[in-house]
PDB file of C-alpha atoms in Angstrom:
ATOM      1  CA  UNK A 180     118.787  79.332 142.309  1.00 36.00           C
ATOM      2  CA  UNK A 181     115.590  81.421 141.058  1.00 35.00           C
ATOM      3  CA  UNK A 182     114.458  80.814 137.492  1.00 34.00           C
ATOM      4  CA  UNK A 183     112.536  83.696 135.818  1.00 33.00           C
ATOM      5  CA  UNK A 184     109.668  82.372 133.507  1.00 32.00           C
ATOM      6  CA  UNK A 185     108.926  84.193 129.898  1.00 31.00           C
ATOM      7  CA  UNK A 186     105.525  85.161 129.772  1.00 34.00           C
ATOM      8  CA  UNK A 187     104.041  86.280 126.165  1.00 37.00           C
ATOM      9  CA  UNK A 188     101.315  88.980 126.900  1.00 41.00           C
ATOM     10  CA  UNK A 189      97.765  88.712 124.664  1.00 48.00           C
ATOM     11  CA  UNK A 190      98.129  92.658 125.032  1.00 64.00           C
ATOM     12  CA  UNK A 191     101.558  92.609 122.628  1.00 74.00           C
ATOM     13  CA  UNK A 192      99.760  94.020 119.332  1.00 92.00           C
ATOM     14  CA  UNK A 193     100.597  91.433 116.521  1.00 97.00           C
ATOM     15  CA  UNK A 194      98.589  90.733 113.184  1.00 98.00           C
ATOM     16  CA  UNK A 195      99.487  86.899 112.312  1.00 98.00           C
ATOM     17  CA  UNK A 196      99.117  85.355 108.866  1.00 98.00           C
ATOM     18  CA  UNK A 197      99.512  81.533 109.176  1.00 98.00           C
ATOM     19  CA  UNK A 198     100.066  79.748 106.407  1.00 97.00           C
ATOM     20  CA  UNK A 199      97.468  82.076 104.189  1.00 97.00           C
ATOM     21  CA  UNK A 200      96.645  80.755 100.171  1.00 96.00           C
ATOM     22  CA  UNK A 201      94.512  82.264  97.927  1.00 96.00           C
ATOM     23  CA  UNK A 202      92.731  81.366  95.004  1.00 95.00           C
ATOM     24  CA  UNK A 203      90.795  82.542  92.444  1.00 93.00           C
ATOM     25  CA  UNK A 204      88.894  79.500  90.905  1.00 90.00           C
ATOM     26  CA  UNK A 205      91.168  77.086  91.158  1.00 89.00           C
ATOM     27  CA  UNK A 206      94.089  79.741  90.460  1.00 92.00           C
ATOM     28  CA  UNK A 207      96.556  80.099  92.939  1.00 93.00           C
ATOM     29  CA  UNK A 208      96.860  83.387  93.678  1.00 91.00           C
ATOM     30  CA  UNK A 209      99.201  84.237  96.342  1.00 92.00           C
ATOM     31  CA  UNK A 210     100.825  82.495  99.489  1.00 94.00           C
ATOM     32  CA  UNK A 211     101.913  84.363 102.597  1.00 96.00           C
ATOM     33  CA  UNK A 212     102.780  84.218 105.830  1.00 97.00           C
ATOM     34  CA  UNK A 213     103.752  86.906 108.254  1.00 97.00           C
ATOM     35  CA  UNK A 214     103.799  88.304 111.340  1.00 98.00           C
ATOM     36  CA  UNK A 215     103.388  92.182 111.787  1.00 98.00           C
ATOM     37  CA  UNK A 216     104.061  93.904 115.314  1.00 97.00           C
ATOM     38  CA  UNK A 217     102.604  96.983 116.662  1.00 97.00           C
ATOM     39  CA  UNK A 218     103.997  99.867 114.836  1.00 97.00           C
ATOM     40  CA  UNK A 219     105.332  97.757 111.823  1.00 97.00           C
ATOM     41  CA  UNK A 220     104.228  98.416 108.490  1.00 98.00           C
ATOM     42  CA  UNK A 221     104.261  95.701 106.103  1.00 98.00           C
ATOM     43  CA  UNK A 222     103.970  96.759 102.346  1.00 97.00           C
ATOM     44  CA  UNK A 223     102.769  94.779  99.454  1.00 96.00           C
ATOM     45  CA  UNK A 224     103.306  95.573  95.910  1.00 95.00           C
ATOM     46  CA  UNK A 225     102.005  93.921  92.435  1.00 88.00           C
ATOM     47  CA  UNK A 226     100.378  94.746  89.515  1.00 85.00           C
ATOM     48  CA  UNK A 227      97.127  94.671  88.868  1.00 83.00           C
ATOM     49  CA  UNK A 228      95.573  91.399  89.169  1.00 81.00           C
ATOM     50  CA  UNK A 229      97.908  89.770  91.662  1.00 85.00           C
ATOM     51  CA  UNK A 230      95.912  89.494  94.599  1.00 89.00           C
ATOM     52  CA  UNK A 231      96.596  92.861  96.660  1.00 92.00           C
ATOM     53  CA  UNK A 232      92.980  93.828  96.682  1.00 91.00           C
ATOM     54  CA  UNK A 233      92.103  89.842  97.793  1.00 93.00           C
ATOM     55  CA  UNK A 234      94.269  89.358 100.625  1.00 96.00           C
ATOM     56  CA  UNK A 235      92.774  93.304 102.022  1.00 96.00           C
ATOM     57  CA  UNK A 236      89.573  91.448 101.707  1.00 96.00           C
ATOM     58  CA  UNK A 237      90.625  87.890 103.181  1.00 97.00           C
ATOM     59  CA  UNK A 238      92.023  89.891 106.560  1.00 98.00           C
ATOM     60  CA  UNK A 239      88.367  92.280 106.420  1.00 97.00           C
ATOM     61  CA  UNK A 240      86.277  88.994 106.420  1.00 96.00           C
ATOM     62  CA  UNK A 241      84.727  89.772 103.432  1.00 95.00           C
ATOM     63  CA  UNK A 242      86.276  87.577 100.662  1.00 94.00           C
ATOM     64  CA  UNK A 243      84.671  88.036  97.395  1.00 92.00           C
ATOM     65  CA  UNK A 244      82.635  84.777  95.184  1.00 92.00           C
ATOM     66  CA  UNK A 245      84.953  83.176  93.168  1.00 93.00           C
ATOM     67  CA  UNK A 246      87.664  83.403  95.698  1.00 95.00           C
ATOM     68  CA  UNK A 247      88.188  80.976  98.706  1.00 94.00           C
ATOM     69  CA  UNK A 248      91.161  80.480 101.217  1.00 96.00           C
ATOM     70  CA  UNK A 249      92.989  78.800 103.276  1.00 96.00           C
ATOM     71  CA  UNK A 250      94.914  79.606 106.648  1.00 97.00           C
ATOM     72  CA  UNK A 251      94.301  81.598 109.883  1.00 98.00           C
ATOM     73  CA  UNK A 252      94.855  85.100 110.782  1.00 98.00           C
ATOM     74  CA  UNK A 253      95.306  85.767 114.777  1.00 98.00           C
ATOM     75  CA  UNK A 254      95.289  89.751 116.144  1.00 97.00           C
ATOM     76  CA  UNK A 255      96.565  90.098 119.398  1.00 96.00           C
ATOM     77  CA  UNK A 256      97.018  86.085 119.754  1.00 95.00           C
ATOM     78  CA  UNK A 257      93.248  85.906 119.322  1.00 96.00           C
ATOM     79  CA  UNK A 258      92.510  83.308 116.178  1.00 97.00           C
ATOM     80  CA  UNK A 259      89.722  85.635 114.150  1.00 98.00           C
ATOM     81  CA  UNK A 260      89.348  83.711 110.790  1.00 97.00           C
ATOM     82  CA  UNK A 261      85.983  83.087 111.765  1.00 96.00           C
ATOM     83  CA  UNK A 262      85.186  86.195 112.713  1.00 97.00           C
ATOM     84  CA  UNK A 263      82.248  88.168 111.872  1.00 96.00           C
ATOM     85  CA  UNK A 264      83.964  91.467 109.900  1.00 95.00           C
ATOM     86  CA  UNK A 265      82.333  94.115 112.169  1.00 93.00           C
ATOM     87  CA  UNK A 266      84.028  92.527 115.371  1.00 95.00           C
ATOM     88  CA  UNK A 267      87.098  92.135 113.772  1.00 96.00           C
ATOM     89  CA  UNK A 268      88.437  95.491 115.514  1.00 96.00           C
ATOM     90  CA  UNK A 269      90.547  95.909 111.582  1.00 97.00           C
ATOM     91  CA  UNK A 270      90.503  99.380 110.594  1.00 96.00           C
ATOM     92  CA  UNK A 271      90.623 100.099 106.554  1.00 96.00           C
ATOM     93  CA  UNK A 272      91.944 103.730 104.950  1.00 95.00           C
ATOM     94  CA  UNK A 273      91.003 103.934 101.371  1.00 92.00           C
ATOM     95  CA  UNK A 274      92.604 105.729  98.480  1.00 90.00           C
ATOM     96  CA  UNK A 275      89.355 107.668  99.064  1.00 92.00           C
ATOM     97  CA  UNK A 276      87.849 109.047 102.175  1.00 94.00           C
ATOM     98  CA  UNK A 277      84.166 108.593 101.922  1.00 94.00           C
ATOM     99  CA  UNK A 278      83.384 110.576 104.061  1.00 96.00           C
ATOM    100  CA  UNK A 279      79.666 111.056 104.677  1.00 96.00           C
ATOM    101  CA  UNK A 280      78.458 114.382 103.032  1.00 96.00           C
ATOM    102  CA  UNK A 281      75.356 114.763 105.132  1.00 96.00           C
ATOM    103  CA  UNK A 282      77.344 114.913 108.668  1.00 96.00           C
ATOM    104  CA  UNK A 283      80.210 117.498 109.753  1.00 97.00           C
ATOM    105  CA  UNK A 284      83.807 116.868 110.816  1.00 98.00           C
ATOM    106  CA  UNK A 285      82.883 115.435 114.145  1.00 97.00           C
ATOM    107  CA  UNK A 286      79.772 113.736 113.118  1.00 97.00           C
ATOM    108  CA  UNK A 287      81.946 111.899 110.421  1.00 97.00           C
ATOM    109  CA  UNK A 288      84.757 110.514 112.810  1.00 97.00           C
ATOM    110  CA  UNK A 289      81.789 110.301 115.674  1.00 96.00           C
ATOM    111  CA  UNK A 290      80.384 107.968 113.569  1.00 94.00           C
ATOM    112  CA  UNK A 291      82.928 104.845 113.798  1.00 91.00           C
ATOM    113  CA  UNK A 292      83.725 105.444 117.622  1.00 94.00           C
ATOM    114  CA  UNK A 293      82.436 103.087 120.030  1.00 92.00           C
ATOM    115  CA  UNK A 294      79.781 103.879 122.276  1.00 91.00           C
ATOM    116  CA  UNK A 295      80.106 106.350 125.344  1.00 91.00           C
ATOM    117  CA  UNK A 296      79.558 109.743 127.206  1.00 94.00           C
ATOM    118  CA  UNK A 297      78.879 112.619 124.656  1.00 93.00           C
ATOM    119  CA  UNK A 298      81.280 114.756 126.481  1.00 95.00           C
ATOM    120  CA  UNK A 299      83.939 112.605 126.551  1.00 95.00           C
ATOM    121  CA  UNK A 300      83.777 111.936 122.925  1.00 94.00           C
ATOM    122  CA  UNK A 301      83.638 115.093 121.728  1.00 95.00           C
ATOM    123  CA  UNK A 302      86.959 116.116 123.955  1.00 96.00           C
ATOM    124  CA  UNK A 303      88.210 113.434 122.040  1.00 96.00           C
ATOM    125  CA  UNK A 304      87.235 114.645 118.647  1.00 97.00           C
ATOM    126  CA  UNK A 305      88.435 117.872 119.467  1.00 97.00           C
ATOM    127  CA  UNK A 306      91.835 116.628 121.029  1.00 96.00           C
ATOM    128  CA  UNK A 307      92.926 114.411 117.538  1.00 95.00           C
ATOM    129  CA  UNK A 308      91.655 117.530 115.376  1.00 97.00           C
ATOM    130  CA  UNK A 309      94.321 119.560 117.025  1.00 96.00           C
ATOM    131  CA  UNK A 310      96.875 117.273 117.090  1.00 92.00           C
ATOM    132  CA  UNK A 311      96.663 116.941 113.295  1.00 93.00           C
ATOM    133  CA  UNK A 312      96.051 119.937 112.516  1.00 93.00           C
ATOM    134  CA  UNK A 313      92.240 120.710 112.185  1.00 96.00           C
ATOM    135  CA  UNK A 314      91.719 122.254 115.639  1.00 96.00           C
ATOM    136  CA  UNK A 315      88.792 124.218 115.570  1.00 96.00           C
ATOM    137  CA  UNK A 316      86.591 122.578 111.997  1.00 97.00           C
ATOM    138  CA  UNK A 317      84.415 120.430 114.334  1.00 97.00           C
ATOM    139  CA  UNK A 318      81.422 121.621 112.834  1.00 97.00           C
ATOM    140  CA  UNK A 319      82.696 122.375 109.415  1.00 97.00           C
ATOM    141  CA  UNK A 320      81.097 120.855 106.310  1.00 97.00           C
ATOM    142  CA  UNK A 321      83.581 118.121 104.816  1.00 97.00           C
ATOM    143  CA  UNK A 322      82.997 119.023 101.443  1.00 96.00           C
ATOM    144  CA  UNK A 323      84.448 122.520 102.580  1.00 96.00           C
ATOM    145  CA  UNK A 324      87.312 120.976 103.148  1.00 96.00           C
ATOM    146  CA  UNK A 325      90.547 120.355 100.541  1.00 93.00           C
ATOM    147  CA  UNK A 326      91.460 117.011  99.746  1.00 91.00           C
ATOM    148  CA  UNK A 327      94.392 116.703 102.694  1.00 91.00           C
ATOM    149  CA  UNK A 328      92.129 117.994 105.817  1.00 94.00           C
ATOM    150  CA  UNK A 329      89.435 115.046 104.270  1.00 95.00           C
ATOM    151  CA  UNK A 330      92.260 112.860 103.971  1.00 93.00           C
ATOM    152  CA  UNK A 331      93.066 113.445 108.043  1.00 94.00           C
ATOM    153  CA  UNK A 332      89.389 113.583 108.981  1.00 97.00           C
ATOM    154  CA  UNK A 333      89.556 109.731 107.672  1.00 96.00           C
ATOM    155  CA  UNK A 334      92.330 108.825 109.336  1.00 95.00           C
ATOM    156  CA  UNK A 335      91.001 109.800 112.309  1.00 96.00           C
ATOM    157  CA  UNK A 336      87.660 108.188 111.828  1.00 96.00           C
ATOM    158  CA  UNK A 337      89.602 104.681 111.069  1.00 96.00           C
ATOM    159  CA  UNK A 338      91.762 105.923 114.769  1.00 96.00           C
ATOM    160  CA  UNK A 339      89.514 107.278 116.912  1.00 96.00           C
ATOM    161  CA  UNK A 340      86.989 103.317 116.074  1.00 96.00           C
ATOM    162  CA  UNK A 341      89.831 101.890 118.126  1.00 95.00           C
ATOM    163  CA  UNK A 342      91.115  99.069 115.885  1.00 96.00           C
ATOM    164  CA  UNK A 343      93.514  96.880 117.096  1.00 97.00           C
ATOM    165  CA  UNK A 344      95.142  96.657 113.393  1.00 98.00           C
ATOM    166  CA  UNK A 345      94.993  99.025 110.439  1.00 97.00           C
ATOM    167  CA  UNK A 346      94.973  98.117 106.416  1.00 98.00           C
ATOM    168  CA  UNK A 347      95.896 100.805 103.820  1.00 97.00           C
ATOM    169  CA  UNK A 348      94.423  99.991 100.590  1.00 95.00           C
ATOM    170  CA  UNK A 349      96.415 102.722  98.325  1.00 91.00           C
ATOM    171  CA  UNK A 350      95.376 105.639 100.554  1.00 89.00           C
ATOM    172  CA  UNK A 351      97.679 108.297  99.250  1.00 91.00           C
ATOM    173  CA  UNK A 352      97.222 107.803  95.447  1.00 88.00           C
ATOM    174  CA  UNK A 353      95.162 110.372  94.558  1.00 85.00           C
ATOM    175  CA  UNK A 354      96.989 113.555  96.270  1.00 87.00           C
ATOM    176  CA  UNK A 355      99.712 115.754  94.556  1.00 87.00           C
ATOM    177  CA  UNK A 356     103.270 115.103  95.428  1.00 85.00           C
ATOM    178  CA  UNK A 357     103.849 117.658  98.119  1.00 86.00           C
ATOM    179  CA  UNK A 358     100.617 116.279 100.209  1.00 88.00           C
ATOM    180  CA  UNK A 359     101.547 112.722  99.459  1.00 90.00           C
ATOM    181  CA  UNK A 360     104.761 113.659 101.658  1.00 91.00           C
ATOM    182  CA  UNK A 361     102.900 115.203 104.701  1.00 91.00           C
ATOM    183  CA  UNK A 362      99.755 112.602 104.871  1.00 92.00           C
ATOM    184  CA  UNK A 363     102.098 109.525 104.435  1.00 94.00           C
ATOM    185  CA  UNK A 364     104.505 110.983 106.966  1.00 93.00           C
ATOM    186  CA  UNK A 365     101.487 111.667 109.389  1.00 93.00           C
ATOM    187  CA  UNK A 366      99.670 108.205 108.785  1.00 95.00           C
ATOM    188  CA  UNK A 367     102.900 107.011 109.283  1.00 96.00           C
ATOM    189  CA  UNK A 368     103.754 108.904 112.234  1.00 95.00           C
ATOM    190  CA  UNK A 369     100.014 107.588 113.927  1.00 94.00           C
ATOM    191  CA  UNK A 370     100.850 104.137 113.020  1.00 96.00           C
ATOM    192  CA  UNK A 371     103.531 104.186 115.363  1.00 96.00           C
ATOM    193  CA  UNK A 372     102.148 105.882 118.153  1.00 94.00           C
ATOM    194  CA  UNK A 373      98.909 104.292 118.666  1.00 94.00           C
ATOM    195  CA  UNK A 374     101.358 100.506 118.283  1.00 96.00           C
ATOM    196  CA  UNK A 375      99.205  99.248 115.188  1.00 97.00           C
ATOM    197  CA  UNK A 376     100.029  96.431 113.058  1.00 98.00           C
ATOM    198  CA  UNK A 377      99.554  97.811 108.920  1.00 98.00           C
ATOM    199  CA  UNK A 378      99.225  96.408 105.908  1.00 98.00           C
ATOM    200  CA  UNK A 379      99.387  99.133 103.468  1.00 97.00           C
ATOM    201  CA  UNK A 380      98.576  97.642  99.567  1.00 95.00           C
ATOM    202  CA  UNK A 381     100.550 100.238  96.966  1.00 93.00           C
ATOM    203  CA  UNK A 382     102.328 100.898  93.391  1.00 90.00           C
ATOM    204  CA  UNK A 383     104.473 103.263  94.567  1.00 90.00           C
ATOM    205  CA  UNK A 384     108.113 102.532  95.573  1.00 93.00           C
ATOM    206  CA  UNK A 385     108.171 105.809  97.707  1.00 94.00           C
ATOM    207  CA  UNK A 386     105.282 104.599 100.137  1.00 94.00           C
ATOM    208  CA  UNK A 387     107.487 101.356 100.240  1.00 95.00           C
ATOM    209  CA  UNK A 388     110.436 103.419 101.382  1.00 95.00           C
ATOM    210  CA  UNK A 389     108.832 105.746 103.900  1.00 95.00           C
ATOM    211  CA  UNK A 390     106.944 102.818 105.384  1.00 96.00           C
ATOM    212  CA  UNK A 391     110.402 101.164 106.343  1.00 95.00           C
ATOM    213  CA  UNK A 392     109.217  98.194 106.798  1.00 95.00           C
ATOM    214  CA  UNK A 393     109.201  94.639 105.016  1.00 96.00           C
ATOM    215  CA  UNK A 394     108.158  94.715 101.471  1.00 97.00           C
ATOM    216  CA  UNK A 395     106.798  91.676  99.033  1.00 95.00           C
ATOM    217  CA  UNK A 396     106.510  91.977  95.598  1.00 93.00           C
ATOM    218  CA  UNK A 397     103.866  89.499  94.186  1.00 85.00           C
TER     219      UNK A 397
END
């Protein structure tokens, strides 16, 4: 009789929280511990205070003084704790896009992609413009453009750097309701095609629903 072996692939995309605390001080602050597959969007909600913006920081590698941890955090089975916060492969979307005001649309998402063939990374500059809707702007000015287009050109700066996980830290706060909808639904809708573990930190119940994931309330 033949016996068929399981074998559990590094190349699944998982973000693992073992056993994570936080303090401030002495001041427990939170304690978690998840697991978030590729695609899966885990939200966290909390007021002010409650250690949203810490745990971002904790998974970045760049936990502020005053706050220490303890646990481990694995991406893609690899243990990264340790981990130096530029090889951490983690991208982060802010509530703003900071984009650079110097560079263009492709200079701005040209500037997080790793290393390679000009040609080829301008075809694929070009490529995620059009599939988002900003075909064409390549050398456009970003401050020309309205707050949703420089809300895309970031998400495609955080995409298009490859990371093997993504964190939102309230990125849709600041847009009116109707291009809250179509952002979140295409952030969303990117999450799940390129198989990307997310965080997303928020105080809106709406993100919570449209993420349909897992939500904690600290």
């Amino acid at each position: 009789m033949q016996t068929r072996s399981t074998v559990i692939s590094e190349e699944v995309p998982s973000l693992s929280i073992d056993d994570l605390t936080l303090y401030r001080q002495q001041q427990l602050l939170l304690s978690l511990n998840e697991t978030i597959q590729g695609g899966e969007i885990l939200t966290i909600m909390g007021p002010s205070g409650s250690g949203k913006s810490t745990l971002l920081n904790w998974l970045t590698g760049m936990l502020p003084k005053g706050f220490h941890a303890t646990g481990k955090l694995y991406l893609n089975g690899q243990h990264i704790t340790d981990t130096a916060s530029h090889l951490r492969r983690i991208g982060l979307l802010y509530q703003d896009p900071l984009l650079f005001p110097h560079l263009t649309v492709a200079g701005n998402i040209s500037f997080a992609m790793p290393t390679g063939p000009k040609a080829q990374r301008q075809t694929a500059i070009s490529q995620a413009l059009t599939q988002v809707g900003l075909g064409g702007l390549e050398q456009r000015s970003v401050q020309s453009l309205s707050g949703g287009q420089q809300a895309r050109v970031a998400l495609l700066r955080v995409l298009l750097s490859q990371p093997k996980a993504i964190l939102l830290d309230e990125p849709f706060s600041k847009l009116d309701s109707q291009l809250r909808q179509e952002t979140r639904q295409l952030v969303f809708d990117q999450i799940r095609q390129h198989q990307l573990p997310a965080i997303m930190v928020t105080h809106d119940q709406t993100d919570a629903d449209a993420a349909q994931g897992k939500v904690i309330s600290l």
